[in-house]
XYZ file of C-alpha atoms in Angstrom:
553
model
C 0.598 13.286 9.890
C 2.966 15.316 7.112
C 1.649 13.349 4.518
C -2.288 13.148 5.459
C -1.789 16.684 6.129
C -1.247 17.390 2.661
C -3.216 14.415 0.997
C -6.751 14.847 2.928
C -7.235 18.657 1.518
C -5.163 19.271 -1.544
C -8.522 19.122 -3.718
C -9.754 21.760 -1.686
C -6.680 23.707 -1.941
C -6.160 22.940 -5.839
C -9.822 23.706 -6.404
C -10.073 27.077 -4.252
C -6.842 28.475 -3.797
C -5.843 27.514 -7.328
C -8.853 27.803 -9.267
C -8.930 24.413 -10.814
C -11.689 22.618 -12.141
C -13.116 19.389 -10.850
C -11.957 16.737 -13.205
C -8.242 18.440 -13.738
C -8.208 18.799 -9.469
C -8.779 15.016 -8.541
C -6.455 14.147 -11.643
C -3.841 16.125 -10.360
C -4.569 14.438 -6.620
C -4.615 11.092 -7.874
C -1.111 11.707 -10.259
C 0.702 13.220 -6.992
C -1.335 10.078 -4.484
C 0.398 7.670 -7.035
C 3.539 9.261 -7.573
C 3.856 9.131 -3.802
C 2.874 5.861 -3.731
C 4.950 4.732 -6.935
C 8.547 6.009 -6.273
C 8.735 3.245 -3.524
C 9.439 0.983 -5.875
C 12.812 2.428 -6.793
C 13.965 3.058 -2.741
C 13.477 -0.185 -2.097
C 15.369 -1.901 -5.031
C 18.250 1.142 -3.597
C 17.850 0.004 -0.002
C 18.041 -3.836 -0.863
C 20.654 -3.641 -3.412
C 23.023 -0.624 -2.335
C 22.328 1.688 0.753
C 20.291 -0.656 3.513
C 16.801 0.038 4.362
C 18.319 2.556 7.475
C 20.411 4.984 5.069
C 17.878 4.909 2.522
C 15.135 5.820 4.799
C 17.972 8.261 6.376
C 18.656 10.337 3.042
C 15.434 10.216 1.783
C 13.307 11.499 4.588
C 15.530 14.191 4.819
C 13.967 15.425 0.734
C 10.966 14.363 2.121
C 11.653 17.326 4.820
C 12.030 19.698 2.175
C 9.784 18.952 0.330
C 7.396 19.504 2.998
C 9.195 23.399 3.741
C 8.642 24.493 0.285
C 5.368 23.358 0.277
C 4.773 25.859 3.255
C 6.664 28.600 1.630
C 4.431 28.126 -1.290
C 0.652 28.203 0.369
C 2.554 31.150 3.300
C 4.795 33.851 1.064
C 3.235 36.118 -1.026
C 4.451 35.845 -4.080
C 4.281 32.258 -4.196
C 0.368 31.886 -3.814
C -2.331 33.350 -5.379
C -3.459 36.997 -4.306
C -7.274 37.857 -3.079
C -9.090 40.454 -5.702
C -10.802 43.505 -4.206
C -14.044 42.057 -5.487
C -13.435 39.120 -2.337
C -12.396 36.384 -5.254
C -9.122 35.346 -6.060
C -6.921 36.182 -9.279
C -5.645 33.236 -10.905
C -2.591 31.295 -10.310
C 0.652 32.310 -12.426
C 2.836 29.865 -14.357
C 5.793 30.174 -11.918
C 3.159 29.640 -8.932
C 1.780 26.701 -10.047
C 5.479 25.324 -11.139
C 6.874 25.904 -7.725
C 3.714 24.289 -5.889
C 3.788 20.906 -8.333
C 7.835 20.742 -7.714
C 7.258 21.253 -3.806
C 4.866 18.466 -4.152
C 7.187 16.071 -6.049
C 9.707 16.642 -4.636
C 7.808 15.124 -1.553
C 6.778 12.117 -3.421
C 10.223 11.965 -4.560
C 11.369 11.408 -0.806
C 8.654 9.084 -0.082
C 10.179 6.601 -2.480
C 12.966 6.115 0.211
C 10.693 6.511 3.390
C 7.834 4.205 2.770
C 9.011 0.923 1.656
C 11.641 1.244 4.351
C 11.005 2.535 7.962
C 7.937 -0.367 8.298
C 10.409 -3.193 7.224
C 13.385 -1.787 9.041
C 10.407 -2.212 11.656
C 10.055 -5.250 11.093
C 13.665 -5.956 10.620
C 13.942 -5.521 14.516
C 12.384 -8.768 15.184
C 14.201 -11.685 14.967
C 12.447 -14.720 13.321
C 14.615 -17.668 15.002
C 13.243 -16.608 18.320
C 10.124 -18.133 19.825
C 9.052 -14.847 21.385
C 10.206 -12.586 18.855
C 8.165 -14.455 16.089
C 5.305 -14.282 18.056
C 4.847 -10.468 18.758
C 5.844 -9.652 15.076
C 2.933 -11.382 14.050
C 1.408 -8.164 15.520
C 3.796 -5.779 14.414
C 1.617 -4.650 11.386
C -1.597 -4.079 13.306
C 0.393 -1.660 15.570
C 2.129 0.038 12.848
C -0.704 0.925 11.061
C -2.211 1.718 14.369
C 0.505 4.686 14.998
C 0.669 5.449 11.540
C -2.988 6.258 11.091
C -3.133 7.899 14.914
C -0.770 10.292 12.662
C -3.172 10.710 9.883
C -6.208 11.286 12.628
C -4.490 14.243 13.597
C -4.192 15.442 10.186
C -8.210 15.162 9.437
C -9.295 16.403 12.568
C -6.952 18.988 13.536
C -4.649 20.152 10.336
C -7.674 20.060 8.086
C -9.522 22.672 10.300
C -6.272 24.630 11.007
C -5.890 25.103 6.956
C -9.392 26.243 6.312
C -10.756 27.571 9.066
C -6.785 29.364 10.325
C -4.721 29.687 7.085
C -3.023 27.336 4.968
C 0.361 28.065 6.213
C -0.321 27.556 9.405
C -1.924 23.931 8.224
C 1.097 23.209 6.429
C 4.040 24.349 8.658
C 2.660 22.397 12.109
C 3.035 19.190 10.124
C 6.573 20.261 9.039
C 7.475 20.945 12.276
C 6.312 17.142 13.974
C 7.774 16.171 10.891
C 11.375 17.250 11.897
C 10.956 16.159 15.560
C 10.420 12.953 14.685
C 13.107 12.025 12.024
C 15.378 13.662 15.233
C 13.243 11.078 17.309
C 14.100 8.503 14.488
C 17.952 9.548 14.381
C 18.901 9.356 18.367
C 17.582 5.722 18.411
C 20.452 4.501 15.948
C 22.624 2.765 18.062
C 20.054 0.463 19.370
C 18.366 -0.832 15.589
C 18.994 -4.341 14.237
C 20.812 -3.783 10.865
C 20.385 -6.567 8.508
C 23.031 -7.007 5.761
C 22.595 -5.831 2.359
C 22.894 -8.550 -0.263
C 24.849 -7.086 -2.925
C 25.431 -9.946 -5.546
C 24.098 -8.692 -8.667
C 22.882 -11.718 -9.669
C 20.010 -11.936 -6.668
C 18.620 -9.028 -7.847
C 15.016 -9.511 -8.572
C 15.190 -9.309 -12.300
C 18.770 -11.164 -12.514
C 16.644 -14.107 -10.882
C 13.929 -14.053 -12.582
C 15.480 -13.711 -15.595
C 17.792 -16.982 -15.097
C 15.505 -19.076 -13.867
C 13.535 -18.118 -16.868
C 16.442 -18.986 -19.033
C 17.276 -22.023 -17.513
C 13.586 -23.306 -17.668
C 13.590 -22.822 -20.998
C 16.549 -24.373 -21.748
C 14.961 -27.307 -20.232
C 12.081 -27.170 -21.822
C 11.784 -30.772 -23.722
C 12.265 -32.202 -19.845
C 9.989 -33.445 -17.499
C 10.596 -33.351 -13.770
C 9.335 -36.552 -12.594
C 6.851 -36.579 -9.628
C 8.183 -39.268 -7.629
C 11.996 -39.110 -6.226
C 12.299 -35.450 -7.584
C 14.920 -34.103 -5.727
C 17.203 -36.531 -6.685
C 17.467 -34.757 -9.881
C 16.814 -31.243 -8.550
C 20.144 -29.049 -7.982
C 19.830 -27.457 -3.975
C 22.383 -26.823 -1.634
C 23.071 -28.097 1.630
C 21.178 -26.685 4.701
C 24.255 -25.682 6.121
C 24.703 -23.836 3.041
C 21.986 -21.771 3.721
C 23.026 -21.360 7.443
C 26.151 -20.274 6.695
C 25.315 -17.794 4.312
C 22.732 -16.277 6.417
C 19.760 -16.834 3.679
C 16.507 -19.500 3.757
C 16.156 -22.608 2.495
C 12.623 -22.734 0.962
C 10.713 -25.851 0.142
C 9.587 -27.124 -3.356
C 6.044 -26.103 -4.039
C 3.589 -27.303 -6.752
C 2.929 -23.406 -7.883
C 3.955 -23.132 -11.779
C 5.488 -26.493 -12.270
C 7.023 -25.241 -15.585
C 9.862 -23.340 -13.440
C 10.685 -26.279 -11.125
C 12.958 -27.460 -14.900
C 15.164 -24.521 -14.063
C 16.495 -26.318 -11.016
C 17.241 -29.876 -12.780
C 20.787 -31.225 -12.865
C 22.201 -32.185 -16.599
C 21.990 -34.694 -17.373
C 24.358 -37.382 -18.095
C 23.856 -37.514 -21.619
C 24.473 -33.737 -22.122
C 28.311 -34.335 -20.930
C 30.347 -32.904 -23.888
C 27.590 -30.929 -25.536
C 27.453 -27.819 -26.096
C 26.880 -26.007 -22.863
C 23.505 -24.650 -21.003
C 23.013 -22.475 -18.944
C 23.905 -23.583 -14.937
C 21.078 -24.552 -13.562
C 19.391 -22.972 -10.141
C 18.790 -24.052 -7.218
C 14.976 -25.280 -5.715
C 14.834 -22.205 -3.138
C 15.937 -19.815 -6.138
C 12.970 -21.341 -8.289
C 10.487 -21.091 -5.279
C 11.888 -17.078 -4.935
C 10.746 -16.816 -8.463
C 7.411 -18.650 -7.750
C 6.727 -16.301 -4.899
C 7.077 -13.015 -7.392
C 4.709 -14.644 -9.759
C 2.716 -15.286 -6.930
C 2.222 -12.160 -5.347
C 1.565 -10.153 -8.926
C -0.824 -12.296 -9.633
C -2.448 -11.324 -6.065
C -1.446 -7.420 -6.436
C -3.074 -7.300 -9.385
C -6.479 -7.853 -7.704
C -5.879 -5.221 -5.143
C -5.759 -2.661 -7.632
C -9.523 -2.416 -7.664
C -9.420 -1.681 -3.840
C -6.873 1.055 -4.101
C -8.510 2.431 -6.885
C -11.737 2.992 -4.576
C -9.590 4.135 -1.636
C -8.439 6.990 -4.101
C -12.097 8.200 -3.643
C -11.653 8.940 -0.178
C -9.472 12.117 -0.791
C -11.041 13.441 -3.925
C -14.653 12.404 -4.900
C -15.950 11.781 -1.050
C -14.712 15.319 -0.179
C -15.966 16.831 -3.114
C -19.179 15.153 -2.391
C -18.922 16.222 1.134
C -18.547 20.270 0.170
C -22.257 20.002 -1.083
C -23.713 19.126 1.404
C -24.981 20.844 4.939
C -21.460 20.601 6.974
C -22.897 23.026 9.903
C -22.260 21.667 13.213
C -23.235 23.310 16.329
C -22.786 26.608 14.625
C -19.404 25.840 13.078
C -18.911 24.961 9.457
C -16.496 21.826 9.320
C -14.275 21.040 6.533
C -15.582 18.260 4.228
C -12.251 16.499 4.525
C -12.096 16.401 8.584
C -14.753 13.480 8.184
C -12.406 11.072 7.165
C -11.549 11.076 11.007
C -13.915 8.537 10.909
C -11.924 6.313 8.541
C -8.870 6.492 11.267
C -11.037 6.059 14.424
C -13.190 2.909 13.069
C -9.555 1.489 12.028
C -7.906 2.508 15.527
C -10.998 1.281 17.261
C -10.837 -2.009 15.386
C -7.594 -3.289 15.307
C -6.891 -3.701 19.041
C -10.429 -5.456 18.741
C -8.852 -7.424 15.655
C -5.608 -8.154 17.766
C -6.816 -8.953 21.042
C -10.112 -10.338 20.566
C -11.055 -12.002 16.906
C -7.196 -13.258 16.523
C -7.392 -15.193 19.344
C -11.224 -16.414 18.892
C -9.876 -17.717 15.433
C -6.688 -19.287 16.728
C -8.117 -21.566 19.075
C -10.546 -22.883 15.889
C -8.141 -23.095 13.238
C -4.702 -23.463 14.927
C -2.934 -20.938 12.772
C -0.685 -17.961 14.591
C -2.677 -15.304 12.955
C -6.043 -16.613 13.171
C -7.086 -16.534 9.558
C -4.986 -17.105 6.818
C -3.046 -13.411 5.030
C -5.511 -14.001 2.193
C -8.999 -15.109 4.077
C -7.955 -11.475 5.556
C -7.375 -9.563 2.542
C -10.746 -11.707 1.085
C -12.632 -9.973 3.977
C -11.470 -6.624 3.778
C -12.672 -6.882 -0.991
C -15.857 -7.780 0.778
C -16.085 -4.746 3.214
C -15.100 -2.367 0.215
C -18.096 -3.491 -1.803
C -20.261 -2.441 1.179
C -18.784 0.708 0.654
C -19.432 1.398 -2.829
C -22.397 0.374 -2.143
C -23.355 2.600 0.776
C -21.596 5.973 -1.340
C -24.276 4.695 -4.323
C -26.893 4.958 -1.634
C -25.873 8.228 -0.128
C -25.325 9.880 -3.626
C -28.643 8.496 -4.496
C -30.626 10.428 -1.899
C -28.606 13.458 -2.352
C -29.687 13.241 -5.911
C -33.656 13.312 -4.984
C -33.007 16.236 -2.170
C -31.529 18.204 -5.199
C -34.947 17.139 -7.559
C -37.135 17.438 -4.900
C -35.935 21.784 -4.181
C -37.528 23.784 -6.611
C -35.436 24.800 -9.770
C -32.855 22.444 -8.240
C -29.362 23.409 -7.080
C -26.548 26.103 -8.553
C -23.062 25.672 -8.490
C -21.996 25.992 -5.154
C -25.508 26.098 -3.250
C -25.151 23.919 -0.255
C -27.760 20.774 -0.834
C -30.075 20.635 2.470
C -29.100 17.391 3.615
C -26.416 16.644 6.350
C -23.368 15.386 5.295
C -23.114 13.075 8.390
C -25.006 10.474 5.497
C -21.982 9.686 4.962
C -20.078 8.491 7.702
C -21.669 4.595 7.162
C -18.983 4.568 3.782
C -16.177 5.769 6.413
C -16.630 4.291 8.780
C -17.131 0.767 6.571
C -13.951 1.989 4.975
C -12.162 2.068 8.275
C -12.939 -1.319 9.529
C -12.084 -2.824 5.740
C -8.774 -1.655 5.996
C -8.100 -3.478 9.497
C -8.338 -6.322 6.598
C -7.541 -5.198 3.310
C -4.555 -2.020 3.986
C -2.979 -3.971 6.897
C -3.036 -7.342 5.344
C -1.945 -6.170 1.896
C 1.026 -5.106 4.106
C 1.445 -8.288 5.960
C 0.868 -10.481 2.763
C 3.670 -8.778 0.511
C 5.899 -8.458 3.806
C 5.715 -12.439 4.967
C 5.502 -13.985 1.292
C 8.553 -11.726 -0.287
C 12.091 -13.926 -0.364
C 14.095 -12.803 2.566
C 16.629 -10.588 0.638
C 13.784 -8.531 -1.296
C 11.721 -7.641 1.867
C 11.800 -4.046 0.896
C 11.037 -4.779 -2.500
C 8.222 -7.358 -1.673
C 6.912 -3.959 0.771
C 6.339 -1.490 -2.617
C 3.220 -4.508 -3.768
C 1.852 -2.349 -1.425
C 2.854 0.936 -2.171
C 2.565 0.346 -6.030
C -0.647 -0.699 -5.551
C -2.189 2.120 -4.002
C -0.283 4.850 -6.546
C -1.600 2.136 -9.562
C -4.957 2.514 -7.468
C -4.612 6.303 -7.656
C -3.216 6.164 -11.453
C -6.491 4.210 -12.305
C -8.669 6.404 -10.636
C -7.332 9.102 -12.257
C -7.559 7.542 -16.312
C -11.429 6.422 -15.176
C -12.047 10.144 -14.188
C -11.028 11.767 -17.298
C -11.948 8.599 -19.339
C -16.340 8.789 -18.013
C -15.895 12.456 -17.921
C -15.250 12.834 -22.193
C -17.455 9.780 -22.634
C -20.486 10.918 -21.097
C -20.399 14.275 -22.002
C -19.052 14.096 -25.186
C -21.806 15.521 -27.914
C -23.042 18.322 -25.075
C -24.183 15.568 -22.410
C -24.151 15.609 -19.076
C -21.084 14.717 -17.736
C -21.040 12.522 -14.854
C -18.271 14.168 -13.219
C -19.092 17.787 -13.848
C -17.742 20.692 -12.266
C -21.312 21.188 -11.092
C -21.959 17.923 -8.702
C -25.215 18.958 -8.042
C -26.021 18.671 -11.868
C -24.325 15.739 -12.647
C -24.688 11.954 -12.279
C -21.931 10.869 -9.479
C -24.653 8.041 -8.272
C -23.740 6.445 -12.101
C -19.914 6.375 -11.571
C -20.555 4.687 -8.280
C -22.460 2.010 -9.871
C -19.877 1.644 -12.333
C -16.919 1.529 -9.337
C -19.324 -1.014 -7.763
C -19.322 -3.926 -10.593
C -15.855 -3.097 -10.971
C -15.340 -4.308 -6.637
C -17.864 -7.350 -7.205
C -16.168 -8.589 -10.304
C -12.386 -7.964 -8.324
C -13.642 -10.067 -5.648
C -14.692 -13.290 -7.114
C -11.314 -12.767 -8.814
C -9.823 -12.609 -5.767
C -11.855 -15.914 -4.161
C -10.468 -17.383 -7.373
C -6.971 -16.327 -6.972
C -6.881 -17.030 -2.946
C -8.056 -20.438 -3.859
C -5.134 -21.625 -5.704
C -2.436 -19.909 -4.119
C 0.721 -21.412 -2.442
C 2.085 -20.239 0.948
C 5.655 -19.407 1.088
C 6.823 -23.023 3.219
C 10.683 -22.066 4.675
C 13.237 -24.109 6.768
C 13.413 -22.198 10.358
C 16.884 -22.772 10.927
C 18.399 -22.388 14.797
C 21.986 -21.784 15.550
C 23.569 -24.420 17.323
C 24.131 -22.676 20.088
C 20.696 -21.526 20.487
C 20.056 -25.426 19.714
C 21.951 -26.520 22.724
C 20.150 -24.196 25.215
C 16.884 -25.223 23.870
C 17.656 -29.060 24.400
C 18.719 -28.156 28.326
C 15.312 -26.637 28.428
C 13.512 -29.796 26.694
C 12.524 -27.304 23.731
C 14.579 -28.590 21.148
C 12.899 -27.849 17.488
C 15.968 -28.019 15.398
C 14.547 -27.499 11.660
C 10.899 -26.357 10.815
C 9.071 -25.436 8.531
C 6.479 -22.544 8.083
C-alpha cells in the first residue's frame, strides 16, 4: 500500500504540484520505479552474504519508514511544497523543494533494496522443502503473496489515489505511513516464531567468487573433452553425505553449456608434477553456475514486459487525464483505474490456484500444472494483447480529437469516456497472474539454494531495467520525432501528439520478445536436485510404508 501509494500518482503530483513537463515527469517516475526496483540487488547480496534475509529486511524497512515520513512532510509543511498564486495557479517549485522531495523519494528506494528481495523469500524460507506437506502448499505460496501484496496496492488506487486529489496530498501520503508502521510492528512481534535459515558466509560461494572459478577452471581445461559415456568417473563431486552434512544440495549434471562441465574434471594423471592448475569444482558448483547463465539468459527477455508494465503508472494515466473521467457526478482520478489491474489479478489467481492448477495437473502430472516457463510464455502473450488493446484505445481517441472542430487544447478534456480503457487493465491484470507471479516463482525455484535472495532481485532488476528502458525510449522518440520542429510523439500536449505511434512501436518490440522467449523456453534446463531426508525422518517414513529416501526434482 506505502509504495503503490506513492507510485500510482507521482506523475500527477510531479506534473501538477511541481510543474513538470510530460517527458521530464514520466522520466523522473520511471528513474525513481527503477531505482526502487534496482537497489534490491545490493540487499540481497547483504542478506545472503552478511546480515540474513530477517535483519536485512529488519534495518532496511525501518529507512524505508522514513523515507515514507519525509515524503509526507514534503507534500504537508509549507515550506516544503509549492505555494498556490492569487491568480488560482501555482508558483514554481524552489531548488531546496525539489531537493528535499527527490531525497525523500530515494531515500525510499534506498530502503526497498533491503525490503523487497527479502520479506517474500524469508516467506518462503518458512516452508520446509524435505516435508511432503510443506512442499506442497509452497508451491502456492507465490500466488498468495502476490495476492496480499496487490490487495495492498488496491487500496492504494482506489482509496489513497482519491484521498490525494480529491482530500490533500498529505493526507494521501501520511495514511499509508501510518499502515506502514503498524505493520513492520505486525512484522516485528511475530519474531520468535520465523524459520531462520543460516547465512553462508564463505567468501568463496559468493556469486561472483563462483562464477568466476568455475570460469577459471574451465578454461584451464580447455584442450579437454569430457567424455559422454562414464563421465562422472572423471568428474570431481562430493559425497551425498557431504551435502547432508553441510546442510547444502546436491544438484545433478545437466547438458546446459557443456563447456563448463571441464571445470569439474579431476587432473589428470599425466599432469602429476606439472606446474599447478587451478583446483577443480565440483558438478553441483558447475550446475550453480549453469543455473545463473540460465536465468540471465531468461531475465533478459522479461525486460520487454517490465518495460510495458512501466506504462501503467505514467503513459496510461497520462492518457487517462484526457479523457471524460466523470462518474455519477464525481470526477475520478485517472490513476484510481488501475484498481482494475489489482481486482482482475485478485479475481484470477484463486481461479489460477484452485481451478486451472488442478485441471492441468491431472493432464500433465506436474505439481504446478504447467511448467514456470509455459507460465511466464502465457503471461508475454497476454501483454501483447495489451499493447495491442492501448494501440486501439489511443487510436479512437485520436479520431474523437479530429472529428471536434478545431481539435483539442492543452488540457481540454477529449469527449470520450475513459472507461475505453479498462480492456488494457484489466488484460494487464490477468497477464500478471502469469508473467509478475511466475517471474517470481521462476527466479525463486531455479536460484542455487544459498543465493535465494539473490536469485529474488531477477525479479526486481527486471522491473527497475523495465522502468530504466522505458525511461531512455521516452526521451530517445521524444528528440527523434520532433527534432527539426516535428511533432513529437510524446508531447506535452497528448491531444496533439502521436501516442497511437509509440504504441505500435512498444507492440513489435512485445511480439519480437516473445518468439524470443518461445525460443529461449525451448532450450532451457530445469534445475534437477537430490531431495535429501534426514534419517530420522527416514525411519518414520519407512514405519509408515512412505519411504522415498533420495529424489530428485
Amino acid at each position: 500500500m506505502a509504495f503503490y501509494g506513492v507510485a500510482a500518482n507521482l506523475v500527477v503530483y510531479l506534473t501538477t504540484q511541481l510543474r513538470e513537463a510530460t517527458v521530464p515527469s514520466v522520466r523522473n517516475v520511471n528513474n525513481w520505479t527503477g531505482a526502487v526496483w534496482m537497489t534490491p540487488i545490493a540487499g540481497a547480496y547483504i542478506a545472503d552474504t552478511f546480515l540474513g534475509r530477517y535483519w536485512t529486511f529488519t534495518i532496511s524497512s525501518l529507512i524505508y519508514l522514513a523515507g515514507m515520513v519525509l515524503i509526507t512532510l514534503a507534500v504537508s509543511l509549507k515550506p516544503l511544497h509549492p505555494h498556490c498564486t492569487p491568480d488560482g495557479g501555482r508558483a514554481p517549485a524552489t531548488r531546496q523543494q525539489v531537493a528535499f522531495f527527490y531525497g525523500a523519494l530515494y531515500t525510499m528506494a534506498i530502503g526497498a533494496g533491503g525490503t523487497k528481495p527479502n520479506i517474500s523469500t524469508f516467506g518462503a524460507d518458512q516452508f520446509d522443502d524435505l516435508d511432503a506437506r510443506e512442499r506442497a502448499v509452497k508451491a502456492s505460496f507465490f500466488n498468495w503473496w502476490m495476492f496480499s501484496s496487490f490487495t495492498g496496492g488496491l487500496v492504494a488506487v482506489l482509496v489513497l489515489v482519491f484521498v490525494q486529489e480529491n482530500v490533500g496530498w498529505g493526507a494521501g501520503y501520511t495514511i499509508p505511513t501510518v499502515g506502514l508502521a503498524l505493520s513492520l510492528i505486525l512484522f516485528y512481534v511475530g519474531t520468535p516464531f520465523y524459520r531462520h535459515k543460516p547465512v553462508n558466509r564463505d567468501p568463496a560461494a559468493g556469486p561472483a567468487r563462483l562464477v568466476a572459478r568455475v570460469l577459471r577452471s574451465a578454461l584451464a581445461n580447455r584442450r579437454r573433452r569430457v567424455p559422454e559415456m562414464d563421465a562422472a568417473s572423471v568428474l570431481h563431486e562430493h559425497e551425498t553425505a557431504w551435502y547432508a552434512a553441510a546442510g547444502k544440495r546436491r544438484l545433478h549434471r545437466t547438458p546446459a553449456f557443456r563447456l563448463l562441465d571441464r571445470a569439474a574434471l579431476r587432473p589428470a594423471a599425466a599432469e602429476t608434477g606439472r606446474r599447478r592448475r587451478p583446483c577443480c569444482c565440483t558438478v553441483t558448483e558447475v550446475e550453480e553456475v549453469k543455473l545463473i547463465f540460465g536465468m540471465i539468459v531468461v531475465w533478459l527477455t522479461t525486460l520487454v514486459p517490465c518495460t510495458i508494465w512501466a506504462q501503467v503508472n505514467t503513459l496510461f494515466v497520462k492518457q487517462g487525464t484526457t479523457l471524460d473521467r466523470t462518474v455519477g457526478g464525481v470526477r475520478i482520478p485517472a490513476a484510481s483505474l488501475g484498481s482494475f489491474i489489482t481486482v482482475s489479478m485478485l479475481l484470477s489467481i484463486p481461479l489460477y490456484d484452485r481451478v486451472l492448477v488442478p485441471l492441468a495437473r491431472r493432464r500433465t502430472g506436474d505439481p504446478r500444472g504447467i511448467t514456470l516457463l509455459q507460465r511466464l510464455g502465457a503471461g508475454c502473450a497476454i501483454q501483447v494483447l495489451v499493447v495491442a488493446c492501448a494501440y486501439g484505445v489511443e487510436a479512437r481517441r485520436m479520431r474523437v480529437i479530429r472529428s471536434v472542430r478545431g481539435g483539442t487544447a492543452a488540457g481540454e478534456t477529449v469527449p470520450m469516456s475513459i472507461f475505453w480503457m479498462l480492456p488494457q487493465y484489466v488484460l494487464m491484470g490477468v497477464g500478471d497472474v502469469f508473467s509478475s507471479v511466475g517471474i517470481l516463482e521462476f527466479f525463486y525455484d531455479q536460484s542455487p539454494d544459498a543465493m535465494r535472495s539473490l536469485g529474488t532481485t531477477f525479479f526486481t532488476s527486471g522491473l527497475g531495467v523495465g522502468n530504466f528502458l522505458n525511461s531512455l525510449l521516452v526521451t530517445l522518440v521524444d528528440r527523434v520525432t520532433s527534432r527539426g520542429g516535428g511533432k513529437s510523439w510524446i508531447g506535452d500536449n497528448l491531444n496533439d501528439s502521436h501516442l497511437d505511434y509509440y504504441y505500435v512501436f512498444l507492440l513489435v518490440l512485445s511480439v519480437l520478445n516473445t518468439a524470443a522467449f518461445v525460443w529461449v523456453a525451448m532450450r532451457y534446463q530445469y534445475k534437477r536436485e537430490f531431495l535429501e531426508v534426514p534419517e530420522l525422518e527416514l525411519e518414520n517414513k519407512v514405519d509408515n510404508g512412505k519411504s522415498t529416501a533420495t529424489g530428485v526434482r
